[in-house]
Every structure is written in C-alpha cells, then in structure tokens.
PDB file of C-alpha atoms and ligand atoms in Angstrom:
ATOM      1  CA  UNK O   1       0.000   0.000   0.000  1.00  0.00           C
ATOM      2  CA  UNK O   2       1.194   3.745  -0.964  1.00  0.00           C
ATOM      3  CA  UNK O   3       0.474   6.617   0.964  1.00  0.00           C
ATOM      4  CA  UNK O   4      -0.360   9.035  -2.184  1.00  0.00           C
ATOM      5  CA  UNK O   5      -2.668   8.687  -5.144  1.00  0.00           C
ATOM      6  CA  UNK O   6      -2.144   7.533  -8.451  1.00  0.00           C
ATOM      7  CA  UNK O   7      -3.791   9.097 -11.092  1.00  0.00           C
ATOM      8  CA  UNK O   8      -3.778   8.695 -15.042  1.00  0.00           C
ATOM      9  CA  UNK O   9      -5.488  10.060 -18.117  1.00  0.00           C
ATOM     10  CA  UNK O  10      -5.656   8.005 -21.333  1.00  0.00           C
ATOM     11  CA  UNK O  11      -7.320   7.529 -24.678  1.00  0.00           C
ATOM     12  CA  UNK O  12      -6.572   8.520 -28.316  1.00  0.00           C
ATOM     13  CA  UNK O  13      -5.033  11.122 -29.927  1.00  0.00           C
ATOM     14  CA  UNK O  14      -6.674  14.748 -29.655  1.00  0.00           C
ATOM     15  CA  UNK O  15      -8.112  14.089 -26.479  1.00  0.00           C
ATOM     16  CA  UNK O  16      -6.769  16.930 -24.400  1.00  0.00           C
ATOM     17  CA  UNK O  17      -5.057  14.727 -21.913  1.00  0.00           C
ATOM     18  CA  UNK O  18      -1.905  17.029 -21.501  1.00  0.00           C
ATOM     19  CA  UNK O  19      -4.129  19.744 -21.055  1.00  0.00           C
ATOM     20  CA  UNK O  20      -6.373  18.191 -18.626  1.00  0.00           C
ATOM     21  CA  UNK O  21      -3.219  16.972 -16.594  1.00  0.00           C
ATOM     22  CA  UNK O  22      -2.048  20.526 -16.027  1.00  0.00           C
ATOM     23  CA  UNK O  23      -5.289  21.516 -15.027  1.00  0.00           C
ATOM     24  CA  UNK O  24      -5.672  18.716 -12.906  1.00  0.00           C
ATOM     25  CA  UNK O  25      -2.485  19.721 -11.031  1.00  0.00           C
ATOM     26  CA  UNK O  26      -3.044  23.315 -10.671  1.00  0.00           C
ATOM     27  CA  UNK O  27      -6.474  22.601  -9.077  1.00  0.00           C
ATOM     28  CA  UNK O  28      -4.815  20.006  -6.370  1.00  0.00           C
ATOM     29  CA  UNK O  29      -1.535  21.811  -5.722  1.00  0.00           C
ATOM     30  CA  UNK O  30      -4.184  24.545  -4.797  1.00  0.00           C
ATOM     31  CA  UNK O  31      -6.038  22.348  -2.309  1.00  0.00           C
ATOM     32  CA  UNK O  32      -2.743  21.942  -1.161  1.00  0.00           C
ATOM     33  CA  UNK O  33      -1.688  18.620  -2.060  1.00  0.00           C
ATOM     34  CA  UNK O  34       1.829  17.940  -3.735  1.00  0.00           C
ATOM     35  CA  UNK O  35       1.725  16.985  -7.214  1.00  0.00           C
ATOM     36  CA  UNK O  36       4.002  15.098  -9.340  1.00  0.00           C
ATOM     37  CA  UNK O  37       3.079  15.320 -13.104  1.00  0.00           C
ATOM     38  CA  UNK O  38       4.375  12.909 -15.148  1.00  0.00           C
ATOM     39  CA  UNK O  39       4.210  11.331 -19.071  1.00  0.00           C
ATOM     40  CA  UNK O  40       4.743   7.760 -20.462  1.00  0.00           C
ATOM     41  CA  UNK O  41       6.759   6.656 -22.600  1.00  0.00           C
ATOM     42  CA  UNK O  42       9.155   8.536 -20.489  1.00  0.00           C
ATOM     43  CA  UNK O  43       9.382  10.582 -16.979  1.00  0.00           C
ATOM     44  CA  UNK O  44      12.676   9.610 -16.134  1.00  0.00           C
ATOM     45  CA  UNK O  45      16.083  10.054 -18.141  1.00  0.00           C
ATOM     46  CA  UNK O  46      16.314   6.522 -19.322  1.00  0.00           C
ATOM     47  CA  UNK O  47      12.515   5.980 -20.008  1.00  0.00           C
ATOM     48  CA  UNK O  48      12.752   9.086 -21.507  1.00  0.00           C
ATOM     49  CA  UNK O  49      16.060   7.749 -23.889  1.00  0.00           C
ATOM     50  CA  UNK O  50      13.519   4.995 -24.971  1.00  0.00           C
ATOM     51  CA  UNK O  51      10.605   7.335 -25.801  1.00  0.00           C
ATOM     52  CA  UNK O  52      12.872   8.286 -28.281  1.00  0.00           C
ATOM     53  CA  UNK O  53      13.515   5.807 -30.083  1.00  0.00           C
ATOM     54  CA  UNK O  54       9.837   4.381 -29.379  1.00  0.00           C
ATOM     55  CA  UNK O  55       8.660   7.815 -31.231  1.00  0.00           C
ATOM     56  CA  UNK O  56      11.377   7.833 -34.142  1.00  0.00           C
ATOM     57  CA  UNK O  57       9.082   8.102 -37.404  1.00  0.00           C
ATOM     58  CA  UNK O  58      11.824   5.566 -38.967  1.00  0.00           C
ATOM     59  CA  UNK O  59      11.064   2.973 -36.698  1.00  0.00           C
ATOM     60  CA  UNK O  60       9.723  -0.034 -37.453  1.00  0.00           C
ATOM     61  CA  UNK O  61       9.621  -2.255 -34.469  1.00  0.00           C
ATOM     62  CA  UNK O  62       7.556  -5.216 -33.978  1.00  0.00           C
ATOM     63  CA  UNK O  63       4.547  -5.128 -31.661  1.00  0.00           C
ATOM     64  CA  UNK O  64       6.464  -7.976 -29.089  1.00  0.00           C
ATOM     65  CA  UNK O  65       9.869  -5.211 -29.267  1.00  0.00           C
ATOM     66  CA  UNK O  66       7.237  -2.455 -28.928  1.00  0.00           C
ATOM     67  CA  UNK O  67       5.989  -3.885 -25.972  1.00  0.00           C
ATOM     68  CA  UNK O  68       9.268  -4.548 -24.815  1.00  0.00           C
ATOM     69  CA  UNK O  69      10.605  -1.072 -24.760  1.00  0.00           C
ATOM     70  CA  UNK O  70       7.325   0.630 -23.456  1.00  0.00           C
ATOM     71  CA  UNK O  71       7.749  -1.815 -20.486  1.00  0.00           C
ATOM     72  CA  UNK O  72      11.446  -1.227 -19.930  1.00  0.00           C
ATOM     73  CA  UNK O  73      10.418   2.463 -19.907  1.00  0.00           C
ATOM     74  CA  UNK O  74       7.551   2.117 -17.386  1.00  0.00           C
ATOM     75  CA  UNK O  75       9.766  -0.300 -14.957  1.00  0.00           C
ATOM     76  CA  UNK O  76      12.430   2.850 -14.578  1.00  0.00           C
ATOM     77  CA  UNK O  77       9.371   5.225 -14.509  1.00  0.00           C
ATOM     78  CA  UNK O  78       7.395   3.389 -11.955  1.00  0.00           C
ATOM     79  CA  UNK O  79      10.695   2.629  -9.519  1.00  0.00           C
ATOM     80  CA  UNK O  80      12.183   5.850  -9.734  1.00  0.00           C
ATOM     81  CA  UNK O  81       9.308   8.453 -10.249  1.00  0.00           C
ATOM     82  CA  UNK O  82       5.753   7.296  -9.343  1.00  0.00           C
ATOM     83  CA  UNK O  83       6.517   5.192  -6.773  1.00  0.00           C
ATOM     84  CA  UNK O  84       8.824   7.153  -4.672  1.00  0.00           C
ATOM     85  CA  UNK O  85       6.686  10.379  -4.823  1.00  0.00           C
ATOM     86  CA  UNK O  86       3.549   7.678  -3.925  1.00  0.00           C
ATOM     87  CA  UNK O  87       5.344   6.580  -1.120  1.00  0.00           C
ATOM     88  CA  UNK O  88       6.067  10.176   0.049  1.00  0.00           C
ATOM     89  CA  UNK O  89       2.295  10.766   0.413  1.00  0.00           C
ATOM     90  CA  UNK O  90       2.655  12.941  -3.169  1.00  0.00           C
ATOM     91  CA  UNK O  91      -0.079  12.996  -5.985  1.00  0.00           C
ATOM     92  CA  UNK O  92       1.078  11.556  -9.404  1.00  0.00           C
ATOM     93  CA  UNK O  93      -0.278  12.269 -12.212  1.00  0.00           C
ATOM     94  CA  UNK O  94       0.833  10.503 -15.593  1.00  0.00           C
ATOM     95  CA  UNK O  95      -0.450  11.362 -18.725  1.00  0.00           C
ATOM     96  CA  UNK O  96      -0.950   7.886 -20.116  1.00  0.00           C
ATOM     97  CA  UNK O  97       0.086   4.284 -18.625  1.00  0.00           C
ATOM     98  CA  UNK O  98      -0.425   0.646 -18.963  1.00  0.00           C
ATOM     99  CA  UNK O  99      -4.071   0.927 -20.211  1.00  0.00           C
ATOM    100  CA  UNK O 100      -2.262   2.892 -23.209  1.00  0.00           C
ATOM    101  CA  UNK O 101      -0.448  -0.648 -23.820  1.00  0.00           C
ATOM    102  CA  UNK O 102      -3.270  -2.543 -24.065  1.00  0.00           C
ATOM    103  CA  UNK O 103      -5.209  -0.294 -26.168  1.00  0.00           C
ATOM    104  CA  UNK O 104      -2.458   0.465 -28.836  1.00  0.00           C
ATOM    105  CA  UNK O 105      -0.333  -2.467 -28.945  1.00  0.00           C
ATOM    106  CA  UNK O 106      -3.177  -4.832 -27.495  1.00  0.00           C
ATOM    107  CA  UNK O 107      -6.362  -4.115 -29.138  1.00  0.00           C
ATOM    108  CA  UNK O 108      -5.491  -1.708 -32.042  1.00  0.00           C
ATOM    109  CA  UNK O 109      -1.680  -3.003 -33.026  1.00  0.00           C
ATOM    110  CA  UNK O 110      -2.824  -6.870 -32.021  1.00  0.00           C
ATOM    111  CA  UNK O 111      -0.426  -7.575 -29.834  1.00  0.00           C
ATOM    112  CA  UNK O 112      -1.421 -11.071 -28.013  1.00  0.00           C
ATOM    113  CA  UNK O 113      -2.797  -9.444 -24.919  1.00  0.00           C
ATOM    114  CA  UNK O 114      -2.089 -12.932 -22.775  1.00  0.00           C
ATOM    115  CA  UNK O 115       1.186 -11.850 -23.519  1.00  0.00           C
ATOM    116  CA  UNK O 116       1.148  -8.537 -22.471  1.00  0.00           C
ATOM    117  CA  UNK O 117       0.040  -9.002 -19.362  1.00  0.00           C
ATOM    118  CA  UNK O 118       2.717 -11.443 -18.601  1.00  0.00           C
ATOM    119  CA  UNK O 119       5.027  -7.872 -19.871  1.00  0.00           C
ATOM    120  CA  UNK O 120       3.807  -6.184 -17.505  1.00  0.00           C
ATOM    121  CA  UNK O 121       3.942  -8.166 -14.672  1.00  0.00           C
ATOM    122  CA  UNK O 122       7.437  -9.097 -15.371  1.00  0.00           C
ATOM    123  CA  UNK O 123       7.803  -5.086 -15.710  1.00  0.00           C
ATOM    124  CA  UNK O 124       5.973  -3.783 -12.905  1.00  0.00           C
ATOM    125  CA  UNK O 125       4.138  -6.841 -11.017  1.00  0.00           C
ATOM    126  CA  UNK O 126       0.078  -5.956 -10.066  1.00  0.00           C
ATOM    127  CA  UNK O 127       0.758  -2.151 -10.011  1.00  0.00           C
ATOM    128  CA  UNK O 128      -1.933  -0.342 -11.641  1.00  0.00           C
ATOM    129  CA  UNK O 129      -3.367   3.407 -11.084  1.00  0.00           C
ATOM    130  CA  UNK O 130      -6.155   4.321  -8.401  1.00  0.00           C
ATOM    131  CA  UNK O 131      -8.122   6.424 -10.924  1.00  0.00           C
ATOM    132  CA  UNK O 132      -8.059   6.436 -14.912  1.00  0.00           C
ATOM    133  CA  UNK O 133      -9.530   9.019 -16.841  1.00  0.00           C
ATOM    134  CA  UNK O 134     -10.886   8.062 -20.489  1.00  0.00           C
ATOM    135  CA  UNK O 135     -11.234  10.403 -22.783  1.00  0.00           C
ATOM    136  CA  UNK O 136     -13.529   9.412 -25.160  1.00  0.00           C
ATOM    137  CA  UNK O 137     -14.008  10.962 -29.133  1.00  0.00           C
ATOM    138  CA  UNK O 138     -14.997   9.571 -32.441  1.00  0.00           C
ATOM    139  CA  UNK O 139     -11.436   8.537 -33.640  1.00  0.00           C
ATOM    140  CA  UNK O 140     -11.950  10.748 -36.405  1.00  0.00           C
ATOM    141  CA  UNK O 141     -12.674  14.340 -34.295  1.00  0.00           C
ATOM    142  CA  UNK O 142      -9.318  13.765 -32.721  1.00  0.00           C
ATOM    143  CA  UNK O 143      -7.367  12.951 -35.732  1.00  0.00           C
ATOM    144  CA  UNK O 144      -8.659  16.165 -36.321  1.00  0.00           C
ATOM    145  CA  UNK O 145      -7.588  17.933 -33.678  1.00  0.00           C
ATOM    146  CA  UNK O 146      -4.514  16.331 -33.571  1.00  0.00           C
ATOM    147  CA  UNK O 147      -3.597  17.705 -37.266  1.00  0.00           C
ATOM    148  CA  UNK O 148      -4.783  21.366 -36.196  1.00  0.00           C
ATOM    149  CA  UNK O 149      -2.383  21.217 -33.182  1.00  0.00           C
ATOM    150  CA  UNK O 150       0.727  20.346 -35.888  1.00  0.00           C
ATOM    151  CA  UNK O 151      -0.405  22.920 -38.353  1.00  0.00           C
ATOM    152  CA  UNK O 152      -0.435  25.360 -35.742  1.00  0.00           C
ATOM    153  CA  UNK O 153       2.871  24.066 -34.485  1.00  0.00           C
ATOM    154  CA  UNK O 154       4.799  23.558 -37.151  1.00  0.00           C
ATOM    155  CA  UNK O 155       5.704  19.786 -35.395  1.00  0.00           C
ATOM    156  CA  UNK O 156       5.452  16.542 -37.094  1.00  0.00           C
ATOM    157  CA  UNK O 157       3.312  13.914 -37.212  1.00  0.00           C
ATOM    158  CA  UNK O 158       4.473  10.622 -34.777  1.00  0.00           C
ATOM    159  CA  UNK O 159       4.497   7.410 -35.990  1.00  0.00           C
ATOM    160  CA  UNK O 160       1.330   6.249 -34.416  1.00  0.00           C
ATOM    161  CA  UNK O 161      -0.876   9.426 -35.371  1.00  0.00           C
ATOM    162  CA  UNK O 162      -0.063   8.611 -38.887  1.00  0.00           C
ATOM    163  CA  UNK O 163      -1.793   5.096 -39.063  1.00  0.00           C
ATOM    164  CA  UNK O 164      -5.196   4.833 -40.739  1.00  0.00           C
ATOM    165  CA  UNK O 165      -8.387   5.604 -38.923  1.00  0.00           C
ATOM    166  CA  UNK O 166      -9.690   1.839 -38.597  1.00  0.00           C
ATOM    167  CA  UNK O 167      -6.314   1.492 -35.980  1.00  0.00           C
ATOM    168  CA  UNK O 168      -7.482   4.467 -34.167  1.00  0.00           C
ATOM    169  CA  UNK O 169     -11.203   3.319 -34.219  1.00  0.00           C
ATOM    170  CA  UNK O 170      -9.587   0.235 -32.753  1.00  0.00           C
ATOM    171  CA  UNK O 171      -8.028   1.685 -30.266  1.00  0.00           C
ATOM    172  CA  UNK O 172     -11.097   3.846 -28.780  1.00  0.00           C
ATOM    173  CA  UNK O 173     -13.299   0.742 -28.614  1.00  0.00           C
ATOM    174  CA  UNK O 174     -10.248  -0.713 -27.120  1.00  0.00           C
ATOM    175  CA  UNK O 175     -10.006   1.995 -24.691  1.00  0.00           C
ATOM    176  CA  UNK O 176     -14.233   1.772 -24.145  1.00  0.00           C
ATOM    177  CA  UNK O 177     -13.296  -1.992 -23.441  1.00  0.00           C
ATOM    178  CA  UNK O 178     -11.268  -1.364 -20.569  1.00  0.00           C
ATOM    179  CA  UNK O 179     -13.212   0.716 -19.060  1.00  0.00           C
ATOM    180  CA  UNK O 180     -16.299  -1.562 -18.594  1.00  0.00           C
ATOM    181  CA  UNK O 181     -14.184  -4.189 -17.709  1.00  0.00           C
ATOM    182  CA  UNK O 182     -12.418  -2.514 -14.909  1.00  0.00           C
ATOM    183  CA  UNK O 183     -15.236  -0.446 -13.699  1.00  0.00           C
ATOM    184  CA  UNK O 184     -13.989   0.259 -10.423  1.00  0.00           C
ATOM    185  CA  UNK O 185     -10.380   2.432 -11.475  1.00  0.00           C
ATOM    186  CA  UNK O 186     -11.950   3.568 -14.977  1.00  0.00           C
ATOM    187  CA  UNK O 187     -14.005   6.244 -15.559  1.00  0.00           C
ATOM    188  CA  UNK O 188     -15.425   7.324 -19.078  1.00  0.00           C
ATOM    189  CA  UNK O 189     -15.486  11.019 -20.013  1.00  0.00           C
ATOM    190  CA  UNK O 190     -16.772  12.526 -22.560  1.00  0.00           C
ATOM    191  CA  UNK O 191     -13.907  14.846 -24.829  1.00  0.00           C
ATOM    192  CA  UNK O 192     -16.185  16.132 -27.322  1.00  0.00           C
ATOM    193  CA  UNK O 193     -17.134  19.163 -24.829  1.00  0.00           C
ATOM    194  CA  UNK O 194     -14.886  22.320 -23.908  1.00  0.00           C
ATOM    195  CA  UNK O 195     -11.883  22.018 -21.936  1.00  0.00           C
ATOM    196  CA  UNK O 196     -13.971  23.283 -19.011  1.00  0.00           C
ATOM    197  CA  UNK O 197     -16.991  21.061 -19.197  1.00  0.00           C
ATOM    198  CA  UNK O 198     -14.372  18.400 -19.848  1.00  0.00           C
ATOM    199  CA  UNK O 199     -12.957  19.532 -16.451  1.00  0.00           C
ATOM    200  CA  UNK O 200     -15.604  19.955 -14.835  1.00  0.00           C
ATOM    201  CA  UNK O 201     -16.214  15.915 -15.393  1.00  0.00           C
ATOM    202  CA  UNK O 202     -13.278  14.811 -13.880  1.00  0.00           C
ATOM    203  CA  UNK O 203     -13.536  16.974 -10.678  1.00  0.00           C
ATOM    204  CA  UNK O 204     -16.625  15.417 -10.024  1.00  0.00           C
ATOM    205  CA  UNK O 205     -14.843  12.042  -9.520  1.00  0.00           C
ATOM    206  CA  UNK O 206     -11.840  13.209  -8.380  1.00  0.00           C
TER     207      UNK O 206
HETATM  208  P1  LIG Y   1       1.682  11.460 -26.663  1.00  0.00           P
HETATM  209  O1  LIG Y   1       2.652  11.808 -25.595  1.00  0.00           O
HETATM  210  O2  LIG Y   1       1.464  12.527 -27.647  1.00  0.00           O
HETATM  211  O3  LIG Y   1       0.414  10.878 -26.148  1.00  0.00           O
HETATM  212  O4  LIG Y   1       2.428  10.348 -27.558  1.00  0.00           O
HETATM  213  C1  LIG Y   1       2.737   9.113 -27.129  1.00  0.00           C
HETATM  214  C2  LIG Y   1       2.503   8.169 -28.279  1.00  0.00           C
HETATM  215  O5  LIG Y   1       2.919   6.878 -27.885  1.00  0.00           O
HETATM  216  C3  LIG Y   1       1.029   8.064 -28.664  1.00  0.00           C
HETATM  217  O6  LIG Y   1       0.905   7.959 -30.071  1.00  0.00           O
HETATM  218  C4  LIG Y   1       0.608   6.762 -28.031  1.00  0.00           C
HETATM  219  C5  LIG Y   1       1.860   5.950 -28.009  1.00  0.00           C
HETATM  220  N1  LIG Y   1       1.927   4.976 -26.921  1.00  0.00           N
HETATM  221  C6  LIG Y   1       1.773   3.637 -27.215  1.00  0.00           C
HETATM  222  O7  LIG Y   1       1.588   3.251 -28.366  1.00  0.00           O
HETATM  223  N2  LIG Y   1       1.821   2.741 -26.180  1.00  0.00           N
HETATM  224  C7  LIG Y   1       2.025   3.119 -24.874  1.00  0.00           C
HETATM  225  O8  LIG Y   1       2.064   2.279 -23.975  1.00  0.00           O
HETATM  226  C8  LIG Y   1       2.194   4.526 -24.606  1.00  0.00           C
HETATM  227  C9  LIG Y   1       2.425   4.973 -23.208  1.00  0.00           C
HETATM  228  C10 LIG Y   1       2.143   5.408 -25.661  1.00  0.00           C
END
C-alpha cells in the first residue's frame, strides 16, 4: 500500500489529456496537495532515452519489441518516479500508462494481450493506477484535432498518429473496453465538450 494517489489520463489522440493533466495539477496543488506530473513513454532520463527511439518516425519495431521497450520504460518510470513520490504521500499524475499498452499495442496493433500481461507483470508486477480518466471521441474528431495542433505548431506527425483511422477506431473501442471491464479504477469522459466542461467531469470524480 502507498500513501499518495495515483492518477492517469488516457485515450486517443486529440483528447486533451496534456491539457487536462495541467489543469488537474493546478487545481490540487491549490487544495494543497503535492503533485508530481508525469508522461509515459518517459518521466525519467532513461525511459525518456527509450521514448525516443519508441517515437522515431523511422522505426519499425515489432509489436512484441514495442511492448518490450514501453515496459522497460515504465519499470524505470514506476521505480524511480511514481513510486517514490507515492510513497512520500505525493499525488502523481501521468499522462498515459499501462491501459495505453493494451489499447495500442493490445487491441489496435494486435499484440497477443495474454502476452502482455505477462510484460507487464514481469515489468511492474500488479501495479496499476487508483483512478483512470478516459477520454472518449470519435477517432476521427481527434485525428482532427490532432492535425490542427501540428499545423499550428509547425511539429510533425508521430508514428502512431499517422496510421489509418480503422487502428485508431480500434483503439477507442479498445479503450471503451477497458473501461467496462475494470469499472472500479476507470471512468469514461466525454472529450467532445470544452476544456472546461471536460474539467468539470473529472472533478466530479476526483
Ligand atoms: P503522446 O505523448 O502525444 O500521447 O504520444 C505518445 C505516443 O505513444 C502516442 O501515439 C501513443 C503511443 N503509446 C503507445 O503506443 N503505447 C504506450 O504504452 C504509450 C504509453 C504510448
């Protein structure tokens, strides 16, 4: 048992989940609480040296050697970030985890999900988040998005955002699936409203 909460936000692309983290932490670091916000792939050095090459448009890894490296990432992440700051009574937020796994390399990429869970328990044994935040769009509205947030930043498209909209309709059902089955940690939340509405959803639970 850890002393702090563990907190996550998932889903597809175009969700707002970075922007809903930050939020998140202003509002609790305002109650007072300490907050630790964190990312996957990455949040420490090494996980972060993997994201790297997880992310590198040229890369053409197999879904097992996907799996592989997102796992090697989240056992550094999980014993040197989340679960020292948990332990310390802290607040950690982490803008995708596990659940991210199954969805993209599970239910979208078809990675044998038997499999994966024996990844992950090999990576980080039964550790999973307190609360998960879904958020839910039509794969196609946060394609969308996602392309209006490049234009407007000049960035370039990763190497999962460009694969075709049946893998991210995959994905969201995948994500959907989670959620009922794990009803007690998961909560669904509508991303089609504003930021604030949005919000608004998750402080309810929270
Ligand atoms: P993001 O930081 O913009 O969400 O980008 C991370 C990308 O990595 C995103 O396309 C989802 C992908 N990803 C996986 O495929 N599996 C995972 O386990 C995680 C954490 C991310």
């Amino acid at each position: 048992m850890t002393k702090g909460l563990f907190i996550t936000l998932e889903g597809g692309e175009g969700g707002g989940k970075s922007t809903q983290s930050r939020k998140l932490k202003e509002y609790l670091e305002q109650k007072g609480r300490e907050v630790v916000l964190t990312r996957e792939p990455g949040g420490t050095p090494e996980a972060e040296k993997i994201r790297a090459l997880f992310m590198d448009s040229n890369g053409t890894w197999s879904p097992v050697a996907e799996c592989m490296l997102l796992f090697a990432a989240r056992a550094m992440h999980v014993r040197d970030c989340i679960k020292p700051a948990l332990d310390a009574g802290k607040i950690v937020i982490c803008d995708r985890f596990t659940d991210s796994t199954r969805a993209y390399q599970g239910y979208a990429g078809g990675m044998d999900k038997a499999v994966l869970e024996q990844l992950k328990t090999i990576a980080i044994g039964d550790f999973e988040p307190d609360i998960t935040f879904i958020l839910d769009l039509p794969a196609n509205i946060g394609l969308g998005r996602a392309a209006g947030r490049l234009a407007k930043s000049g960035g370039v498209q990763d190497r999962l955002e460009g694969k075709a909209l049946a893998f991210h309709e995959a994905l969201r059902q995948g994500f959907l699936d989670i959620a009922a089955k794990n009803p007690s940690r998961c909560r669904v939340i509508d991303a089609t409203q504003s930021i604030d509405q949005v919000f608004q959803d998750i402080c309810k639970h929270i």
